[in-house]
Structure formats: structure tokens, C-alpha cells
Short mmCIF file of C-alpha atoms in Angstrom, two decimals:
data_model
loop_
_atom_site.label_atom_id
_atom_site.label_comp_id
_atom_site.label_asym_id
_atom_site.label_seq_id
_atom_site.Cartn_x
_atom_site.Cartn_y
_atom_site.Cartn_z
CA UNK A 1 14.75 -7.63 -1.85
CA UNK A 2 12.48 -4.68 -0.68
CA UNK A 3 15.29 -1.71 -1.66
CA UNK A 4 14.82 1.48 0.58
CA UNK A 5 17.19 4.02 -0.90
CA UNK A 6 14.89 7.45 -1.23
CA UNK A 7 15.65 7.52 2.94
CA UNK A 8 17.30 5.96 5.57
CA UNK A 9 16.91 5.48 9.20
CA UNK A 10 17.73 8.50 11.23
CA UNK A 11 20.01 5.75 13.48
CA UNK A 12 21.91 4.42 10.27
CA UNK A 13 25.23 5.42 10.61
CA UNK A 14 25.30 7.48 7.35
CA UNK A 15 22.89 9.80 9.39
CA UNK A 16 24.35 9.90 12.57
CA UNK A 17 27.73 10.92 10.98
CA UNK A 18 25.76 13.62 8.66
CA UNK A 19 24.25 15.25 12.48
CA UNK A 20 27.57 15.29 14.11
CA UNK A 21 28.78 18.55 11.91
CA UNK A 22 28.15 21.02 9.32
CA UNK A 23 31.69 19.89 8.08
CA UNK A 24 31.46 16.34 8.34
CA UNK A 25 31.84 14.59 5.06
CA UNK A 26 28.23 13.01 5.24
CA UNK A 27 26.32 16.26 5.97
CA UNK A 28 25.38 16.41 2.14
CA UNK A 29 24.40 13.16 2.17
CA UNK A 30 20.95 14.15 3.08
CA UNK A 31 18.79 17.24 2.49
CA UNK A 32 19.87 19.96 5.04
CA UNK A 33 18.99 23.69 4.97
CA UNK A 34 18.08 26.37 7.38
CA UNK A 35 14.86 27.73 8.67
CA UNK A 36 13.24 30.85 7.50
CA UNK A 37 12.17 33.59 9.40
CA UNK A 38 8.44 34.87 8.72
CA UNK A 39 7.00 37.88 11.18
CA UNK A 40 9.83 36.87 13.47
CA UNK A 41 9.05 33.16 13.97
CA UNK A 42 11.30 30.52 12.48
CA UNK A 43 9.46 28.29 9.85
CA UNK A 44 11.38 25.12 8.30
CA UNK A 45 12.99 25.56 4.75
CA UNK A 46 9.32 25.33 2.99
CA UNK A 47 5.73 24.42 3.25
CA UNK A 48 6.06 20.63 2.49
CA UNK A 49 3.60 18.60 4.12
CA UNK A 50 4.75 14.81 5.13
CA UNK A 51 3.13 12.03 3.68
CA UNK A 52 2.18 11.46 7.13
CA UNK A 53 1.33 14.56 8.34
CA UNK A 54 2.60 17.68 9.20
CA UNK A 55 6.04 19.09 8.22
CA UNK A 56 8.20 17.39 6.13
CA UNK A 57 10.82 18.67 7.99
CA UNK A 58 12.50 18.03 11.11
CA UNK A 59 14.69 20.39 13.23
CA UNK A 60 18.38 19.44 14.28
CA UNK A 61 18.98 21.60 17.82
CA UNK A 62 22.57 20.87 17.69
CA UNK A 63 23.16 22.58 14.19
CA UNK A 64 19.84 24.68 14.15
CA UNK A 65 19.13 23.15 10.47
CA UNK A 66 16.25 21.29 9.27
CA UNK A 67 16.83 18.01 7.59
CA UNK A 68 14.15 16.68 4.77
CA UNK A 69 11.51 13.84 5.58
CA UNK A 70 9.21 12.98 3.17
CA UNK A 71 7.63 10.13 5.27
CA UNK A 72 8.25 10.34 9.36
CA UNK A 73 11.17 12.12 10.96
CA UNK A 74 12.85 8.78 11.76
CA UNK A 75 13.15 8.63 8.00
CA UNK A 76 15.26 11.04 6.51
CA UNK A 77 15.80 11.47 2.48
CA UNK A 78 18.97 10.91 0.94
CA UNK A 79 20.63 13.13 -1.14
CA UNK A 80 20.50 12.01 -4.63
CA UNK A 81 22.11 14.84 -6.22
CA UNK A 82 25.25 13.87 -4.83
CA UNK A 83 26.96 11.24 -6.57
CA UNK A 84 28.72 9.68 -4.07
CA UNK A 85 25.22 8.91 -2.32
CA UNK A 86 24.59 6.91 -5.62
CA UNK A 87 27.98 5.42 -5.76
CA UNK A 88 26.80 4.07 -2.25
CA UNK A 89 23.49 3.02 -2.96
CA UNK A 90 25.03 0.86 -6.34
CA UNK A 91 27.24 -0.79 -3.53
CA UNK A 92 24.50 -1.69 -1.30
CA UNK A 93 22.59 -2.99 -4.47
CA UNK A 94 25.84 -5.29 -5.50
CA UNK A 95 26.01 -6.20 -2.03
CA UNK A 96 22.51 -7.88 -2.23
CA UNK A 97 22.93 -9.63 -5.64
CA UNK A 98 26.05 -11.17 -4.12
CA UNK A 99 24.09 -12.87 -1.43
CA UNK A 100 21.72 -14.20 -4.14
CA UNK A 101 18.90 -11.49 -4.57
CA UNK A 102 16.99 -12.11 -7.22
CA UNK A 103 15.88 -9.08 -7.97
CA UNK A 104 14.23 -5.37 -6.23
CA UNK A 105 11.16 -3.63 -5.27
CA UNK A 106 12.25 -0.06 -5.21
CA UNK A 107 10.44 2.09 -2.47
CA UNK A 108 9.03 4.99 -3.71
CA UNK A 109 11.95 5.09 -6.39
CA UNK A 110 9.86 8.15 -8.11
CA UNK A 111 10.81 10.45 -5.31
CA UNK A 112 14.53 10.19 -5.03
CA UNK A 113 15.03 13.71 -7.20
CA UNK A 114 13.64 16.82 -5.98
CA UNK A 115 12.65 19.84 -7.56
CA UNK A 116 15.59 22.53 -7.60
CA UNK A 117 15.47 25.06 -5.12
CA UNK A 118 12.86 23.11 -2.81
CA UNK A 119 10.25 25.88 -3.75
CA UNK A 120 6.88 26.36 -1.48
CA UNK A 121 3.84 24.32 -2.70
CA UNK A 122 0.76 25.83 -3.72
CA UNK A 123 -1.79 26.56 -0.89
CA UNK A 124 -4.72 23.86 -1.68
CA UNK A 125 -5.59 23.06 1.86
CA UNK A 126 -7.04 26.12 3.42
CA UNK A 127 -6.92 24.35 7.11
CA UNK A 128 -3.26 23.99 7.70
CA UNK A 129 0.13 25.63 6.80
CA UNK A 130 1.86 22.42 5.36
CA UNK A 131 0.70 21.62 2.05
CA UNK A 132 0.81 18.66 -0.18
CA UNK A 133 3.97 19.11 -2.38
CA UNK A 134 4.32 15.84 -4.63
CA UNK A 135 4.45 17.88 -7.61
CA UNK A 136 8.04 18.77 -6.37
CA UNK A 137 9.27 15.48 -5.18
CA UNK A 138 7.48 12.75 -7.54
CA UNK A 139 9.45 12.07 -10.74
CA UNK A 140 11.87 15.10 -10.41
CA UNK A 141 14.13 16.49 -12.94
CA UNK A 142 16.93 14.03 -12.87
CA UNK A 143 15.25 10.64 -11.79
CA UNK A 144 15.19 9.34 -14.90
CA UNK A 145 19.01 9.97 -15.24
CA UNK A 146 19.54 8.47 -11.95
CA UNK A 147 17.45 5.32 -12.42
CA UNK A 148 19.54 4.89 -16.21
CA UNK A 149 22.81 4.74 -14.23
CA UNK A 150 21.67 2.58 -11.69
CA UNK A 151 20.77 0.48 -14.85
CA UNK A 152 24.06 0.93 -16.11
CA UNK A 153 26.22 0.61 -13.03
CA UNK A 154 24.11 -2.03 -11.60
CA UNK A 155 21.26 -3.83 -13.07
CA UNK A 156 22.38 -4.76 -16.53
CA UNK A 157 25.28 -6.89 -15.53
CA UNK A 158 22.57 -9.10 -13.68
CA UNK A 159 19.54 -11.37 -14.41
CA UNK A 160 17.48 -9.06 -11.86
CA UNK A 161 13.84 -8.62 -11.90
CA UNK A 162 13.00 -4.59 -11.12
CA UNK A 163 9.53 -3.04 -10.03
CA UNK A 164 9.54 0.29 -8.87
CA UNK A 165 6.91 1.92 -6.41
CA UNK A 166 5.56 4.79 -7.94
CA UNK A 167 2.91 6.84 -6.09
CA UNK A 168 1.26 10.33 -6.33
CA UNK A 169 1.33 9.47 -10.33
CA UNK A 170 -1.20 8.70 -12.50
CA UNK A 171 0.01 10.10 -15.82
CA UNK A 172 0.91 7.10 -18.29
CA UNK A 173 3.37 8.75 -20.06
CA UNK A 174 5.19 9.36 -16.75
CA UNK A 175 4.49 6.00 -15.43
CA UNK A 176 5.74 4.57 -19.02
CA UNK A 177 9.20 6.30 -19.19
CA UNK A 178 10.01 4.16 -16.12
CA UNK A 179 9.05 0.64 -17.87
CA UNK A 180 9.92 1.02 -21.69
CA UNK A 181 12.58 -1.37 -22.48
CA UNK A 182 14.29 0.99 -24.76
CA UNK A 183 14.92 3.55 -22.04
CA UNK A 184 17.00 0.79 -20.03
CA UNK A 185 15.13 1.31 -16.54
CA UNK A 186 12.98 -1.01 -14.77
CA UNK A 187 11.36 -4.01 -15.57
CA UNK A 188 7.55 -2.88 -14.04
CA UNK A 189 6.15 -0.13 -11.52
CA UNK A 190 3.77 -0.26 -8.85
CA UNK A 191 1.62 2.22 -9.58
CA UNK A 192 -1.63 2.97 -7.49
CA UNK A 193 -4.15 4.18 -9.74
CA UNK A 194 -6.92 1.39 -9.27
CA UNK A 195 -5.75 1.65 -5.27
CA UNK A 196 -6.59 5.27 -5.47
CA UNK A 197 -10.30 4.50 -7.06
CA UNK A 198 -12.12 4.67 -3.36
CA UNK A 199 -10.00 7.66 -2.23
CA UNK A 200 -11.04 11.20 -1.76
CA UNK A 201 -8.22 13.81 -2.36
CA UNK A 202 -8.39 14.61 0.82
CA UNK A 203 -6.70 11.06 2.11
CA UNK A 204 -6.49 7.64 1.16
CA UNK A 205 -7.54 6.83 4.80
CA UNK A 206 -11.31 8.16 3.46
CA UNK A 207 -13.31 6.58 1.16
CA UNK A 208 -15.56 7.42 -1.70
CA UNK A 209 -17.60 5.17 -3.69
CA UNK A 210 -16.44 3.56 -6.39
CA UNK A 211 -18.47 2.15 -9.74
CA UNK A 212 -17.95 -1.17 -11.79
CA UNK A 213 -17.39 0.94 -14.49
CA UNK A 214 -14.30 3.33 -12.98
CA UNK A 215 -12.53 0.00 -12.18
CA UNK A 216 -12.95 -1.51 -15.87
CA UNK A 217 -11.97 1.68 -17.54
CA UNK A 218 -8.85 1.60 -15.19
CA UNK A 219 -7.77 -2.14 -16.07
CA UNK A 220 -8.67 -2.04 -19.52
CA UNK A 221 -6.57 0.87 -20.28
CA UNK A 222 -3.53 -0.10 -18.38
CA UNK A 223 -4.04 -3.61 -20.32
CA UNK A 224 -4.09 -2.24 -23.24
CA UNK A 225 -1.50 0.56 -22.94
CA UNK A 226 1.67 0.77 -25.29
CA UNK A 227 1.69 -2.96 -25.43
CA UNK A 228 3.47 -2.95 -28.94
CA UNK A 229 6.20 -0.88 -27.41
CA UNK A 230 6.84 -3.33 -24.61
CA UNK A 231 5.06 -1.93 -21.74
CA UNK A 232 4.89 -4.36 -19.09
CA UNK A 233 2.50 -4.44 -15.81
CA UNK A 234 2.67 -5.33 -12.57
CA UNK A 235 -0.91 -7.07 -11.53
CA UNK A 236 -2.07 -6.60 -7.97
CA UNK A 237 -4.72 -5.71 -5.37
CA UNK A 238 -3.66 -6.08 -2.44
CA UNK A 239 -0.30 -4.59 -0.30
CA UNK A 240 1.16 -3.44 2.68
CA UNK A 241 -0.35 0.19 2.57
CA UNK A 242 -3.82 -0.79 1.26
CA UNK A 243 -6.91 -2.51 2.96
CA UNK A 244 -7.82 -5.83 1.91
CA UNK A 245 -9.38 -6.74 -1.32
CA UNK A 246 -12.36 -8.88 -0.39
CA UNK A 247 -13.26 -6.04 1.71
CA UNK A 248 -12.82 -3.40 -0.78
CA UNK A 249 -13.69 -4.76 -3.72
CA UNK A 250 -15.55 -7.85 -3.20
CA UNK A 251 -18.28 -9.09 0.00
CA UNK A 252 -16.12 -10.14 2.80
CA UNK A 253 -19.26 -11.20 4.67
CA UNK A 254 -19.80 -14.91 6.03
CA UNK A 255 -22.05 -15.91 2.98
CA UNK A 256 -19.62 -14.28 0.22
CA UNK A 257 -16.39 -13.71 1.36
CA UNK A 258 -14.74 -17.11 -0.15
CA UNK A 259 -17.14 -16.51 -2.94
CA UNK A 260 -16.08 -13.39 -3.81
CA UNK A 261 -12.64 -13.24 -2.82
CA UNK A 262 -11.94 -16.24 -5.68
CA UNK A 263 -14.01 -13.89 -8.13
CA UNK A 264 -11.24 -11.43 -7.55
CA UNK A 265 -8.44 -14.11 -7.92
CA UNK A 266 -9.97 -14.80 -11.65
CA UNK A 267 -9.82 -11.17 -12.28
CA UNK A 268 -6.28 -11.04 -11.18
CA UNK A 269 -4.86 -14.33 -12.93
CA UNK A 270 -6.41 -13.56 -16.21
CA UNK A 271 -4.75 -10.16 -16.76
CA UNK A 272 -1.32 -9.46 -18.67
CA UNK A 273 2.04 -8.70 -16.12
CA UNK A 274 3.47 -9.90 -13.73
CA UNK A 275 1.16 -11.15 -10.76
CA UNK A 276 1.94 -10.27 -7.13
CA UNK A 277 -0.09 -12.14 -4.54
CA UNK A 278 0.06 -10.16 -0.93
CA UNK A 279 0.43 -12.23 2.27
CA UNK A 280 -3.13 -13.43 3.18
CA UNK A 281 -4.58 -12.70 -0.36
CA UNK A 282 -4.73 -16.25 -0.97
CA UNK A 283 -6.54 -17.06 2.04
CA UNK A 284 -9.22 -14.29 1.56
CA UNK A 285 -8.10 -12.58 4.61
CA UNK A 286 -10.42 -9.34 5.66
CA UNK A 287 -10.86 -6.04 7.20
CA UNK A 288 -10.40 -6.86 11.01
CA UNK A 289 -13.85 -5.48 12.59
CA UNK A 290 -15.46 -1.93 12.99
CA UNK A 291 -16.03 -3.25 16.51
CA UNK A 292 -12.26 -2.29 17.15
CA UNK A 293 -11.34 1.04 18.35
CA UNK A 294 -8.66 3.46 17.40
CA UNK A 295 -6.43 2.04 20.18
CA UNK A 296 -5.96 -0.67 17.58
CA UNK A 297 -4.71 1.01 14.92
CA UNK A 298 -1.14 1.26 15.26
CA UNK A 299 0.10 2.78 12.15
CA UNK A 300 1.74 5.86 11.80
CA UNK A 301 -0.41 7.11 9.11
CA UNK A 302 -3.88 5.94 10.97
CA UNK A 303 -3.00 7.94 14.11
CA UNK A 304 -1.64 11.15 12.72
CA UNK A 305 -4.03 11.59 10.75
CA UNK A 306 -6.63 10.82 13.52
CA UNK A 307 -5.04 13.30 15.43
CA UNK A 308 -4.63 15.95 13.14
CA UNK A 309 -8.58 15.60 12.31
CA UNK A 310 -9.20 15.33 16.02
CA UNK A 311 -7.26 18.77 16.87
CA UNK A 312 -9.18 20.36 13.95
CA UNK A 313 -12.67 19.49 15.73
CA UNK A 314 -11.33 20.67 18.46
CA UNK A 315 -10.90 24.11 17.70
CA UNK A 316 -13.76 24.79 15.57
CA UNK A 317 -15.91 22.83 18.25
CA UNK A 318 -14.39 24.97 21.30
CA UNK A 319 -14.69 21.24 23.23
CA UNK A 320 -12.24 18.46 24.07
CA UNK A 321 -14.83 15.68 23.26
CA UNK A 322 -15.87 15.40 19.63
CA UNK A 323 -17.37 13.11 17.66
CA UNK A 324 -15.11 10.89 15.80
CA UNK A 325 -17.00 8.09 14.60
CA UNK A 326 -17.20 8.74 11.01
CA UNK A 327 -13.59 8.32 10.88
CA UNK A 328 -13.17 5.53 12.20
CA UNK A 329 -15.86 4.09 9.97
CA UNK A 330 -13.71 5.16 6.72
CA UNK A 331 -10.57 3.29 8.71
CA UNK A 332 -12.38 0.13 9.37
CA UNK A 333 -12.60 -0.18 5.26
CA UNK A 334 -9.57 2.25 4.41
CA UNK A 335 -6.80 1.93 7.10
CA UNK A 336 -3.50 0.33 6.24
CA UNK A 337 -3.12 -1.47 9.62
CA UNK A 338 -5.93 -4.12 8.05
CA UNK A 339 -3.01 -5.64 5.62
CA UNK A 340 -0.38 -5.28 8.60
CA UNK A 341 -1.89 -7.45 11.38
CA UNK A 342 -0.26 -10.77 12.04
CA UNK A 343 -0.37 -13.43 9.71
CA UNK A 344 -3.34 -16.47 10.26
CA UNK A 345 -0.76 -19.30 10.26
CA UNK A 346 -3.59 -21.63 12.76
CA UNK A 347 -5.88 -21.80 15.44
CA UNK A 348 -3.82 -21.41 18.30
CA UNK A 349 -2.99 -18.03 20.27
CA UNK A 350 -2.38 -15.10 18.30
CA UNK A 351 -2.95 -17.38 14.72
CA UNK A 352 0.38 -19.03 15.86
CA UNK A 353 2.50 -16.01 14.62
CA UNK A 354 4.21 -15.60 17.57
CA UNK A 355 4.61 -17.39 21.12
CA UNK A 356 5.41 -13.43 22.38
CA UNK A 357 3.09 -10.40 22.04
CA UNK A 358 2.68 -9.56 18.45
CA UNK A 359 2.30 -5.53 17.25
CA UNK A 360 -1.08 -5.60 16.61
CA UNK A 361 -4.16 -7.91 17.35
CA UNK A 362 -4.67 -10.68 15.20
CA UNK A 363 -7.95 -10.69 13.81
CA UNK A 364 -10.56 -12.31 15.68
CA UNK A 365 -11.41 -14.72 12.73
CA UNK A 366 -8.44 -16.62 12.72
CA UNK A 367 -9.48 -19.85 14.52
CA UNK A 368 -11.89 -20.10 11.71
CA UNK A 369 -9.60 -18.32 8.84
CA UNK A 370 -5.99 -19.38 8.52
CA UNK A 371 -3.53 -21.15 6.43
CA UNK A 372 -3.51 -24.81 8.31
CA UNK A 373 -7.21 -25.29 8.31
CA UNK A 374 -7.40 -24.13 4.64
CA UNK A 375 -4.62 -26.13 3.21
CA UNK A 376 -6.46 -29.24 3.73
CA UNK A 377 -9.62 -28.07 2.33
CA UNK A 378 -9.92 -28.58 -1.65
CA UNK A 379 -12.67 -25.74 -1.30
CA UNK A 380 -10.73 -23.25 0.25
CA UNK A 381 -9.85 -19.71 -1.21
CA UNK A 382 -6.40 -21.23 -0.97
CA UNK A 383 -7.02 -24.53 -2.67
CA UNK A 384 -8.47 -22.12 -5.39
CA UNK A 385 -5.49 -19.93 -5.99
CA UNK A 386 -3.08 -22.95 -6.72
CA UNK A 387 -5.86 -24.14 -9.40
CA UNK A 388 -6.00 -20.63 -10.89
CA UNK A 389 -2.17 -19.96 -10.88
CA UNK A 390 -1.78 -23.60 -12.71
CA UNK A 391 -4.39 -22.10 -15.28
CA UNK A 392 -2.53 -18.99 -15.54
CA UNK A 393 0.31 -21.06 -16.35
CA UNK A 394 -0.86 -23.48 -18.49
CA UNK A 395 -2.52 -20.98 -20.97
CA UNK A 396 0.06 -18.33 -22.07
CA UNK A 397 -2.97 -16.11 -23.51
CA UNK A 398 -3.89 -15.21 -19.94
CA UNK A 399 -0.27 -13.56 -19.72
CA UNK A 400 0.47 -12.52 -23.13
CA UNK A 401 -2.71 -12.11 -25.36
CA UNK A 402 -4.82 -9.06 -26.55
CA UNK A 403 -7.12 -7.68 -24.04
CA UNK A 404 -10.74 -6.46 -25.53
CA UNK A 405 -13.71 -5.68 -23.18
CA UNK A 406 -17.11 -6.00 -24.15
CA UNK A 407 -20.35 -5.33 -22.17
CA UNK A 408 -18.56 -2.15 -21.40
CA UNK A 409 -21.43 -0.59 -20.03
CA UNK A 410 -22.49 -3.17 -17.65
CA UNK A 411 -23.07 -2.11 -14.47
CA UNK A 412 -22.60 -5.46 -12.76
CA UNK A 413 -20.68 -8.13 -15.49
CA UNK A 414 -16.89 -7.16 -16.41
CA UNK A 415 -16.22 -9.28 -19.28
CA UNK A 416 -13.13 -9.77 -21.61
CA UNK A 417 -11.59 -11.99 -24.28
CA UNK A 418 -7.95 -12.33 -24.36
CA UNK A 419 -6.50 -13.68 -27.95
CA UNK A 420 -2.95 -14.91 -28.86
CA UNK A 421 -1.98 -16.77 -31.61
CA UNK A 422 -4.63 -19.34 -32.45
CA UNK A 423 -5.91 -19.42 -28.79
CA UNK A 424 -8.65 -17.52 -27.11
CA UNK A 425 -9.90 -16.92 -23.83
CA UNK A 426 -12.93 -15.38 -22.32
CA UNK A 427 -13.80 -14.22 -18.90
CA UNK A 428 -16.69 -13.38 -16.94
CA UNK A 429 -16.97 -11.61 -13.75
CA UNK A 430 -19.90 -10.87 -11.51
CA UNK A 431 -18.82 -8.09 -9.32
CA UNK A 432 -22.17 -8.24 -7.45
CA UNK A 433 -24.64 -10.29 -5.12
CA UNK A 434 -27.63 -11.04 -6.98
CA UNK A 435 -27.69 -13.54 -10.31
CA UNK A 436 -27.00 -11.62 -13.71
CA UNK A 437 -28.50 -12.63 -17.17
CA UNK A 438 -25.65 -12.27 -19.82
CA UNK A 439 -26.06 -11.89 -23.13
CA UNK A 440 -22.18 -12.48 -25.38
CA UNK A 441 -23.71 -11.82 -28.61
CA UNK A 442 -21.02 -8.98 -28.78
CA UNK A 443 -17.75 -11.64 -28.10
CA UNK A 444 -16.06 -11.46 -31.56
CA UNK A 445 -15.98 -14.60 -33.28
CA UNK A 446 -19.29 -16.10 -31.10
CA UNK A 447 -18.94 -18.00 -27.92
CA UNK A 448 -18.50 -22.03 -30.16
CA UNK A 449 -15.72 -23.59 -29.20
CA UNK A 450 -14.83 -22.33 -25.84
CA UNK A 451 -13.80 -24.97 -22.85
CA UNK A 452 -14.32 -24.28 -19.41
CA UNK A 453 -11.31 -23.90 -17.64
CA UNK A 454 -11.68 -22.30 -14.24
CA UNK A 455 -14.83 -20.93 -12.26
CA UNK A 456 -15.14 -20.16 -8.49
CA UNK A 457 -18.50 -22.07 -7.74
CA UNK A 458 -17.89 -25.85 -6.96
CA UNK A 459 -19.25 -27.85 -9.92
CA UNK A 460 -18.52 -29.46 -12.98
CA UNK A 461 -17.19 -27.75 -16.01
CA UNK A 462 -20.20 -25.09 -17.62
CA UNK A 463 -21.22 -25.08 -21.45
CA UNK A 464 -21.18 -21.89 -22.58
CA UNK A 465 -24.49 -20.72 -24.66
CA UNK A 466 -24.64 -17.13 -26.18
CA UNK A 467 -26.62 -16.19 -23.25
CA UNK A 468 -25.65 -17.35 -19.67
CA UNK A 469 -26.81 -16.48 -15.98
CA UNK A 470 -24.03 -15.32 -13.65
CA UNK A 471 -24.63 -16.87 -9.82
CA UNK A 472 -23.70 -14.24 -7.02
CA UNK A 473 -20.02 -13.03 -7.33
CA UNK A 474 -19.21 -15.81 -9.89
CA UNK A 475 -16.38 -15.89 -12.08
CA UNK A 476 -15.64 -17.77 -14.76
CA UNK A 477 -12.43 -18.40 -17.56
CA UNK A 478 -13.50 -20.56 -20.93
CA UNK A 479 -10.42 -21.28 -23.68
CA UNK A 480 -10.86 -21.54 -27.11
CA UNK A 481 -8.06 -23.09 -29.58
CA UNK A 482 -8.92 -22.17 -33.10
CA UNK A 483 -9.32 -24.98 -35.69
CA UNK A 484 -6.01 -25.36 -37.91
CA UNK A 485 -6.40 -26.07 -41.33
#
């Protein structure tokens, strides 16, 4: 169940009551503040920028005060410092547990505690008044106290899986605090270091080049992080807030789309942690085309950032008609919209998603690239995912084994071994177009005795020698059982 308790809708009964009067019992369920006057002008309580641009505060004309919304004005933040609010959240959670809910994905759960006094954020972007303020609302002073209370009041009484979404946070020690078993908080978190690998500091909607070395370093570090202390990973490469993985990390051309999507599947199923597969990832769905105009991007993040940059350029150039194609180039690669198009079920109108009018246009390739077509095709990305997951579940070494990288400086190949008890696994991944020769002399214990268990090319089992040639975007998994004396 997606548990969204950092904020509610502004149409929620709690908030409509909170708005009615400064004296309403639910006024303090949200974060209300008077504005401040600067040079005779009324401004919001502080200079925090909303995640989706503009002020993080919205003025209520009836009371003259402002309420905090880290996201859009339709999503006012709850005041977690109010114990009655926390109790109400526990009631919400218990309601869903009684309904049979097996666990919670907790939306931006590291943002529920804000810094006391809500101070102004430092000036880092000189182009605008409102400034990024995550240092004051992410991983705040009471966040662990509140999640520990959640664990004591709700989670510890049921057999539930919990995963917290923790944006704005790359510091490993901060993330570990949510997960380590002795802290009695959550099972795991979604952190976004890998998802931010191709994002410049200005915006996740822009793209910067990434290298395989950077990807290896991030994955390798988290695969080895505090294993002996019980840290557990959430393994993912796609979600509703990021573009399609085959378009970001693989090759979504007609020739290499299926092969590279399968290679990325191998990367996922051979990592320690709980694996999350996002809708359409199991089909190799890709970003929609660059030919689509800005009118096809419906997500608030895309629209607001587009308007911000357009207004800045219009002011700077003193004209209405400004060049924006570079931003559309970035959106075509990075926008959240790509993961939010209607699911491609079959070749009928709107991909079989609806007989009505969907909120977004379905991707142009739905007639050839859909679930119905792939389910009957043994060579499809969908069929490969089924085989890959079976391999993962058959070999505990892929889930619980250690993680030892080799060929660390290789610019084309990601290679590692996993060891668990008497079993070893060897994973080879070619991340680029073009064949590559690989010397496996660095493999501890040599390559003798390994058996081929999974590959993304349709062929017979491939033997293993000390020198191998990987084809374009090829991935292979080998497993070796030690001989017991």
C-alpha cells in the first residue's frame, strides 16, 4: 500500500477543517504561518522552494496565513510535531492492515520532520528568490523518533514489509539509520543515488553524461554496505518518477532494445536486496519519442520547469519567442512522463488501457510492443524476466551472497562474483554496443567448474574459459557449487 502521510490532499476533510478558522481543532494538523513583510511587501514565511518550482507556501485569503506544501499547493504538509496527527496516521495504517494490507511503501517519509523555526534556505540559485531547502525538511530532527514510534505502535504488531522513500539523501549513514534492524524502523529504503547519476544539480529533468565507472561504484558500494549489520537494499532501476531504464541505461533502438533490456534485467536479479520491477519494465517499455511536443508532457514537474525556464529566457532576451528545443531534448530523455503513459496491454486503441480518453497519449509503439504480444513469445523481454526471476529464486547466492567486483576500471564491462556458503556466481555484463574481449584472470578461484544458468542471447549454454568475448549488450550468469570433500 502506498502510504502518503507527509501530506494530504487540500480536499481532505482534515484540511478543509483546518482552513475554516485559526481556532479550529485541526488548524495545528498542518503547518500554518503568517507571512513576513520585506520593504513593504508581504512575502511567504520563508524562501523555501517547492519541489515543483515556486514557493513552498500558499496563502489562504480567508485567514491571511500561509500553509506549507513541499510539493504542489494541492498537497499541504501535515504537522507531524502534533502528537494527535501521528495518532491519526497510526489509525490510517491500522485500517489498511485490518483490510489485509501486507506492507507499506512510504512516500517521502524522510520529510515528515522539519527543522525548528523553518529558517530561510541559503542562496544557491541567484536566478530566483525561492531556494532549495531540503537541508531543512529532509531527515529532520525528529524523523527517527517518529518512525520508531510508528514501529512501536503499528509495525511491530504485524508481519509487514516496509520500504521508505528517501529523496534528497545520498549520505549512507543517514540512510542506514532508517534500515538497520537494531533501530526498529523500516526494512529498507528507496534511495536515489543511482537514479541521480545522470542528473545535474539544477534539475532531475536535465541530463548529464554518466559513465559505467560511476554506475559500478554506486552499485558496488551499496551492495557491500553494512552487510554484517543487517542493512538491506531495495533494488530498482525504474519507478514512476524516472524515465524508462532501457532508454537511460541501455539502448532503446530497434536493434538493441530487447537485448539491452534483458541485460539490465540480469543486473537487477543478481543483486542483494528486495527486487522491485516497475510496470512495463518487464516488457522493455521505452521513453516516448522526441517528436512529441511539450503539450504531450502533462506532469506538473515538466510543465512547471518548462514555464520557469521559458520565462527566464523571455526576460533575458526581451522577446516572447525563445528557443526551447534543448529543454525538449532533455525531457525526451529524463521526464517523469515517460513512466506515466498508459500501460500497453494489447494492440487495440489506447493500448487496451481504456475505452475512454486516457490522461496521456499511449506510446506510439504500442501495436508492436505490448503485454499480449510478448506473453506468447518465448524470446520476448517478458519471457526473459520470468526465466531470470526463476534463476534468482533458485540460487540463494544471487540474493544473499557477498559482492566482489573485478575489472573495476573496464569502461565497457561490469563484472562481479557472488559467494554464499559453498556456492559462487559469476556475472558478466557488456553495457555497450560492440563486442568486447574479457580476461577473467582476476576471478578469485579461477573459472573452472562454473555452469551457465542465464544469458540474454537465445542460444545454448555457453561454456566458460579464462578469456571470453561478450557480444553487444550481452549478459551472462554462471553458478559454481564447490566440491565437498
